[in-house]
Coordinates of C-alpha atoms in Angstrom, one line a residue:
M1 CA 3.1 63.7 135.7
A2 CA 4.8 64.4 138.6
G3 CA 8.6 63.2 139.0
R4 CA 9.1 63.0 135.3
G5 CA 10.3 66.5 134.9
L6 CA 9.9 68.7 131.6
V7 CA 9.1 66.4 128.7
K8 CA 10.0 67.9 125.2
A9 CA 7.5 67.7 122.5
K10 CA 8.9 66.3 119.4
K11 CA 10.2 69.0 117.0
Y12 CA 8.7 69.0 113.5
D13 CA 6.7 65.8 113.7
W14 CA 4.7 66.7 110.5
K15 CA 7.8 66.5 108.5
D16 CA 8.4 62.7 108.9
S17 CA 4.8 62.0 108.0
N18 CA 3.2 62.0 104.5
L19 CA 0.5 64.4 103.7
A20 CA -1.5 62.0 102.0
L21 CA -5.1 63.9 102.5
F22 CA -7.4 62.9 99.7
G23 CA -9.3 59.7 100.0
S24 CA -7.6 59.1 103.3
D25 CA -9.3 58.6 106.9
L26 CA -8.1 62.3 107.6
E27 CA -10.4 63.5 104.4
K28 CA -13.3 61.5 105.7
N29 CA -12.8 63.0 109.3
V30 CA -12.4 66.4 108.0
K31 CA -15.7 66.1 105.5
K32 CA -17.6 64.7 108.5
A33 CA -16.8 67.6 110.6
S34 CA -17.6 70.2 108.1
A35 CA -21.1 68.7 107.9
A36 CA -21.4 69.4 104.0
T37 CA -20.9 73.3 104.5
E38 CA -18.1 74.8 106.5
V39 CA -19.5 77.8 108.3
A40 CA -16.2 79.0 109.3
W41 CA -16.2 80.4 105.7
K42 CA -19.2 82.5 105.9
G43 CA -18.0 86.4 105.4
A44 CA -14.5 85.0 104.2
G45 CA -12.7 87.1 101.8
T46 CA -15.9 89.4 101.3
Q47 CA -13.7 92.6 101.7
P48 CA -10.0 93.6 101.9
G49 CA -7.9 92.4 105.2
V50 CA -6.7 89.6 107.2
Q51 CA -8.7 86.7 108.6
V52 CA -7.3 84.1 110.8
W53 CA -8.4 80.5 111.9
R54 CA -7.3 77.9 114.2
I55 CA -7.7 74.0 113.5
V56 CA -9.3 72.4 116.6
Q57 CA -10.5 68.8 116.2
F58 CA -10.9 68.7 112.5
K59 CA -12.7 72.1 112.8
V60 CA -12.1 75.4 111.5
T61 CA -12.3 78.0 114.5
P62 CA -12.1 81.7 114.1
W63 CA -9.0 83.1 115.9
P64 CA -10.0 86.3 118.0
K65 CA -8.7 89.8 116.1
E66 CA -7.1 91.0 119.1
D67 CA -4.7 88.1 119.0
Y68 CA -3.8 88.1 115.2
G69 CA -0.1 87.6 115.0
K70 CA 0.1 85.3 117.6
F71 CA 0.8 81.6 117.0
F72 CA 1.2 78.6 119.4
S73 CA 3.8 76.1 118.3
G74 CA 1.3 73.1 119.2
D75 CA -1.4 74.3 116.6
S76 CA -2.2 75.0 112.9
Y77 CA -3.9 77.9 111.5
I78 CA -5.2 79.0 108.5
V79 CA -4.5 83.2 107.3
L80 CA -6.4 84.8 104.6
N81 CA -5.1 88.0 103.1
T82 CA -7.8 89.6 100.7
Y83 CA -6.7 92.7 98.7
K84 CA -7.2 94.8 95.6
E85 CA -4.8 96.0 93.0
E86 CA -4.7 99.4 92.5
G87 CA -7.1 100.3 89.3
N88 CA -8.7 97.2 89.9
D89 CA -11.8 96.1 91.8
Q90 CA -11.5 92.5 91.8
L91 CA -10.6 90.7 95.1
L92 CA -7.8 88.9 95.1
Y93 CA -6.5 86.5 97.8
D94 CA -3.7 84.5 99.3
V95 CA -4.4 82.0 101.7
H96 CA -1.7 80.4 103.9
F97 CA -1.7 77.5 106.2
W98 CA 0.8 77.9 108.9
I99 CA 2.3 74.8 110.9
G100 CA 3.5 74.8 114.3
K101 CA 6.6 73.0 115.3
E102 CA 4.4 70.4 117.7
S103 CA 1.5 70.6 115.6
T104 CA 0.0 67.1 115.2
Q105 CA -0.4 65.4 111.7
D106 CA -4.1 65.8 112.1
E107 CA -4.1 69.5 112.7
Y108 CA -1.8 70.4 109.9
G109 CA -3.1 67.7 107.5
T110 CA -6.5 69.5 108.2
A111 CA -5.0 73.0 107.7
A112 CA -3.8 71.9 104.4
Y113 CA -7.0 70.1 103.3
K114 CA -9.1 73.2 104.5
T115 CA -6.8 75.5 102.6
V116 CA -7.8 73.9 99.3
E117 CA -11.7 73.9 100.4
L118 CA -11.2 77.7 100.9
D119 CA -9.5 78.1 97.4
T120 CA -12.4 76.3 96.1
F121 CA -15.0 78.3 98.1
L122 CA -13.3 81.6 96.6
N123 CA -13.7 80.0 92.9
D124 CA -10.0 79.2 92.8
V125 CA -8.7 82.5 92.7
P126 CA -6.6 82.6 95.9
V127 CA -2.6 81.8 95.7
Q128 CA -2.0 78.9 98.4
H129 CA 0.9 78.7 100.7
R130 CA 2.4 76.4 103.2
E131 CA 4.3 78.5 106.1
V132 CA 6.4 76.6 108.7
Q133 CA 7.0 78.0 112.2
D134 CA 10.4 80.4 112.3
H135 CA 10.5 79.9 108.4
E136 CA 7.8 82.3 107.4
S137 CA 7.8 84.0 104.1
D138 CA 8.1 87.7 103.9
L139 CA 4.6 87.8 102.7
F140 CA 3.1 86.0 105.6
K141 CA 5.3 88.1 108.1
S142 CA 3.9 91.5 106.2
Y143 CA 0.5 90.7 107.6
F144 CA 1.3 91.6 111.2
K145 CA 3.0 94.3 113.0
T146 CA 4.6 91.5 115.1
I147 CA 4.6 87.8 115.1
T148 CA 4.8 86.0 118.6
I149 CA 5.5 82.4 118.6
M150 CA 4.4 80.8 122.1
K151 CA 4.9 77.2 123.3
G152 CA 2.0 74.7 123.7
G153 CA -1.4 74.9 122.4
A154 CA -4.0 77.6 122.5
Q155 CA -5.8 75.9 125.2
T156 CA -2.7 77.0 127.4
G157 CA -4.0 80.4 127.2
F158 CA -2.1 83.8 128.0
R159 CA -4.6 86.0 129.7
H160 CA -6.2 84.4 132.7
V161 CA -3.7 84.3 135.3
E162 CA -3.8 82.6 138.4
E163 CA 0.0 83.2 140.0
E164 CA 0.2 79.8 141.7
K165 CA -0.5 78.0 138.3
Y166 CA 1.0 80.1 135.7
K167 CA 3.8 78.8 133.6
P168 CA 6.7 81.5 133.3
R169 CA 7.6 82.3 129.6
L170 CA 10.6 83.9 128.1
F171 CA 10.3 86.0 124.9
H172 CA 13.2 86.8 122.8
F173 CA 12.9 89.8 120.6
S174 CA 15.4 90.2 117.5
G175 CA 15.6 92.2 114.3
Q176 CA 15.3 95.8 113.1
R177 CA 12.1 98.0 112.1
K178 CA 9.0 96.2 111.2
N179 CA 11.0 92.6 111.0
V180 CA 11.4 92.5 114.7
V181 CA 10.2 88.8 115.6
V182 CA 9.0 87.8 118.9
S183 CA 9.7 84.1 119.9
E184 CA 9.3 82.2 123.0
V185 CA 12.4 80.6 123.9
P186 CA 13.5 78.1 127.0
L187 CA 13.7 79.5 130.3
C188 CA 17.5 79.2 130.1
K189 CA 20.2 81.5 131.1
D190 CA 22.4 80.6 127.9
R191 CA 19.8 82.2 125.7
I192 CA 20.2 85.5 127.1
K193 CA 22.2 87.7 124.5
S194 CA 23.5 91.3 125.0
D195 CA 22.6 92.1 121.6
D196 CA 18.9 91.5 122.0
V197 CA 15.9 92.4 124.4
F198 CA 14.2 89.5 126.4
I199 CA 10.9 89.7 128.3
L200 CA 10.2 87.3 131.3
D201 CA 6.5 86.8 131.8
L202 CA 6.1 85.7 135.4
G203 CA 2.3 86.1 135.4
K204 CA 1.7 89.1 137.6
K205 CA 5.1 90.1 137.5
I206 CA 6.8 91.1 133.8
Y207 CA 10.7 92.3 133.5
Q208 CA 11.9 93.5 130.2
W209 CA 15.4 93.0 129.9
N210 CA 17.8 95.2 127.7
G211 CA 20.9 93.9 126.5
R212 CA 23.6 96.4 126.1
G213 CA 23.8 95.9 122.3
S214 CA 19.9 96.0 121.7
N215 CA 18.7 98.3 119.1
K216 CA 15.7 100.8 119.8
D217 CA 13.2 98.7 117.6
E218 CA 13.7 95.6 119.7
R219 CA 13.1 98.1 122.8
F220 CA 10.3 99.6 121.4
K221 CA 8.6 96.4 120.3
A222 CA 9.4 95.0 123.7
G223 CA 7.9 97.8 125.6
Q224 CA 4.6 97.5 123.5
F225 CA 4.6 93.8 124.3
C226 CA 4.7 94.8 128.2
Q227 CA 1.7 97.3 128.1
Q228 CA -0.2 95.0 126.0
L229 CA 0.4 92.0 128.6
E230 CA -0.5 94.6 131.5
S231 CA -3.7 95.6 129.6
E232 CA -4.7 92.2 129.0
R233 CA -4.5 91.2 132.7
S234 CA -6.6 94.4 133.8
G235 CA -3.9 96.0 135.7
R236 CA -3.1 92.7 137.7
A237 CA 0.3 92.7 136.0
K238 CA 3.1 94.9 136.5
A239 CA 6.2 95.4 134.3
D240 CA 9.8 96.4 135.1
V241 CA 12.7 97.4 132.8
L242 CA 16.1 96.1 133.4
E243 CA 19.4 97.3 131.7
E244 CA 21.9 94.6 131.4
D245 CA 25.0 96.9 132.8
T246 CA 23.0 97.5 136.1
T247 CA 21.1 94.3 136.6
D248 CA 22.7 92.2 139.4
R249 CA 23.0 88.5 138.7
S250 CA 21.2 87.7 141.9
H251 CA 17.9 89.4 140.3
L252 CA 14.8 87.3 140.0
F253 CA 15.1 87.6 136.5
Y254 CA 18.2 85.5 136.3
Q255 CA 17.1 83.2 139.4
S256 CA 14.1 82.2 137.2
L257 CA 16.0 81.0 134.2
T258 CA 16.4 77.2 135.2
E259 CA 15.6 75.1 132.2
D260 CA 18.1 73.3 129.9
D261 CA 18.4 74.7 126.0
S262 CA 16.8 73.1 123.3
D263 CA 18.3 72.8 119.5
D264 CA 17.6 75.7 117.2
D265 CA 16.7 74.8 113.3
S266 CA 19.8 76.0 111.5
E267 CA 20.5 72.5 110.0
F268 CA 17.5 73.0 108.1
D269 CA 19.1 75.6 105.8
A270 CA 19.7 74.0 102.0
K271 CA 23.5 73.4 101.2
D272 CA 23.5 73.4 97.6
L273 CA 21.6 76.5 96.4
Q274 CA 21.1 75.3 92.8
K275 CA 17.7 75.7 91.5
E276 CA 15.8 72.2 90.4
L277 CA 12.6 71.9 88.4
F278 CA 10.5 68.9 88.7
R279 CA 7.7 67.6 86.5
L280 CA 4.3 65.8 87.9
S281 CA 2.5 64.4 85.2
D282 CA 0.1 61.3 84.6
S283 CA 0.0 61.5 80.8
S284 CA 1.8 57.8 80.7
G285 CA -1.3 56.5 82.7
N286 CA 0.7 56.4 85.8
M287 CA 1.8 59.5 88.0
T288 CA 5.3 60.4 87.5
F289 CA 7.5 63.0 89.2
K290 CA 10.9 63.5 87.9
V291 CA 13.8 66.2 87.4
E292 CA 13.1 68.4 84.6
K293 CA 15.9 70.8 84.6
K294 CA 18.9 71.9 86.9
G295 CA 20.4 75.3 87.3
T296 CA 18.9 78.2 85.2
V297 CA 15.1 78.0 84.5
S298 CA 12.8 80.1 82.4
K299 CA 9.0 80.6 81.9
S300 CA 9.5 78.5 78.5
D301 CA 10.2 75.1 80.7
F302 CA 6.9 75.3 81.7
D303 CA 4.1 73.1 80.0
T304 CA 0.5 74.0 80.7
K305 CA -0.5 70.2 80.4
D306 CA 1.2 69.6 83.6
V307 CA 2.3 70.6 87.3
F308 CA 5.8 71.7 88.0
I309 CA 7.4 72.1 91.2
L310 CA 10.4 74.8 91.1
D311 CA 12.9 74.4 94.1
A312 CA 14.5 77.6 94.4
K313 CA 16.0 76.5 98.0
K314 CA 14.9 79.5 99.9
S315 CA 11.5 78.9 98.8
L316 CA 9.5 76.2 96.6
F317 CA 6.6 76.8 94.1
V318 CA 4.1 74.5 93.0
W319 CA 3.0 75.7 89.5
I320 CA -0.3 74.3 88.3
G321 CA -1.1 74.3 84.3
Q322 CA -4.3 75.2 83.1
G323 CA -4.5 71.7 81.1
T324 CA -3.7 70.0 84.1
T325 CA -5.4 67.0 85.1
A326 CA -7.8 66.5 88.1
G327 CA -5.4 64.0 89.4
E328 CA -2.4 66.1 89.0
K329 CA -4.0 69.2 90.7
K330 CA -5.2 67.1 93.5
L331 CA -1.8 65.6 94.4
A332 CA 0.6 68.5 93.7
L333 CA 0.8 69.8 97.1
Q334 CA 1.4 66.4 98.4
Y335 CA 4.0 65.7 96.0
A336 CA 5.7 68.7 97.2
H337 CA 5.8 68.2 100.7
E338 CA 7.1 64.6 100.2
Y339 CA 9.7 65.7 98.0
L340 CA 10.9 68.6 100.8
Q341 CA 10.6 65.7 103.5
K342 CA 14.0 64.1 101.6
T343 CA 15.9 67.3 101.4
D344 CA 18.0 69.4 103.9
H345 CA 15.5 72.1 103.5
P346 CA 12.0 70.9 104.5
L347 CA 10.9 73.6 106.2
I348 CA 10.8 76.4 103.4
P349 CA 7.9 78.2 102.4
V350 CA 5.9 76.7 99.6
T351 CA 3.4 78.4 97.3
C352 CA 0.8 76.7 95.1
L353 CA 0.0 78.9 92.3
K354 CA -2.0 78.5 88.9
E355 CA -0.8 79.6 85.4
G356 CA -1.6 82.9 84.6
Q357 CA -1.8 84.1 88.5
E358 CA 2.1 83.8 88.9
S359 CA 3.7 86.1 91.8
R360 CA 6.3 88.3 91.7
D361 CA 8.2 86.0 94.0
F362 CA 7.8 83.2 91.5
A363 CA 9.0 85.5 88.5
A364 CA 11.9 86.8 91.0
A365 CA 12.7 83.0 91.7
I366 CA 13.1 82.1 87.9
A367 CA 15.1 85.4 87.1
A368 CA 17.5 84.8 89.8

């Protein structure tokens, strides 16, 4: 609205809300949108590879393959990785729902609900994961050559360029080798650091700014990014490379950085790294959630009759025993989400796995 200036979206809205999916109005809306059968799952998990969907008004919509690895902070997504282990023809799966910083409760709640639905569709074989923007697991990152996070929602678009309407974007490239992460950051001079590479996308003009201390991997990824933008815009965009030491402060690159900075999320790291194990059980007739153990945890601490939540502080695991009741199984992820809300590390990756399909990461978390 004219005269109001830039209005920042509230960060991590979703972490302050409960994830009460089942039996809620959200579940009813999702079921209604599904019309009994989810057409998006047709062909899901039939062969090895990665598939991505975005949540749009309670519906699961395919994400274009050419945009795999690109995510908008205002959206939620489902990512399915189908694979086979060496010497075994059985198809195995990891299914992740990814939550953007400004994703709405309806979007991330639908993504969580649909992840459970996809798990059921694939005969309960998948391992389920929750991923949060800027706190993604190494497994999730491994699916994409580069992860690019952009502000807004997918309706913002990034191919169709009308110069007078195009919203400038500043991208930050940081990391080494396969772990270069690309994030859209505020158009703020204070964000420019000599150790990294930045790309200013003005629509038809693109600048790659190489900090004097940036590494070859960051520069290479940024160069690829520029080429991709030029290709997507059918030659209507032109990229130039700027070196920090030879670029005058009066250059358009610097003059375009006019926004205020925003907070980062370092405050969401756990201060106490002691592991904690919780038991979710309805054996008493009421659902109870209580601390089972702190410190050292072993496989013998898990009981097949219940759900256990292991907070390893860098990641959290929801372990579902084979003898778990339907109620415990249905509420496991919700309890994990609500527990994390009350901690100083609410954004860590969550993995929901079943007894007998424990992952290497789970085993490593116990052994650590």
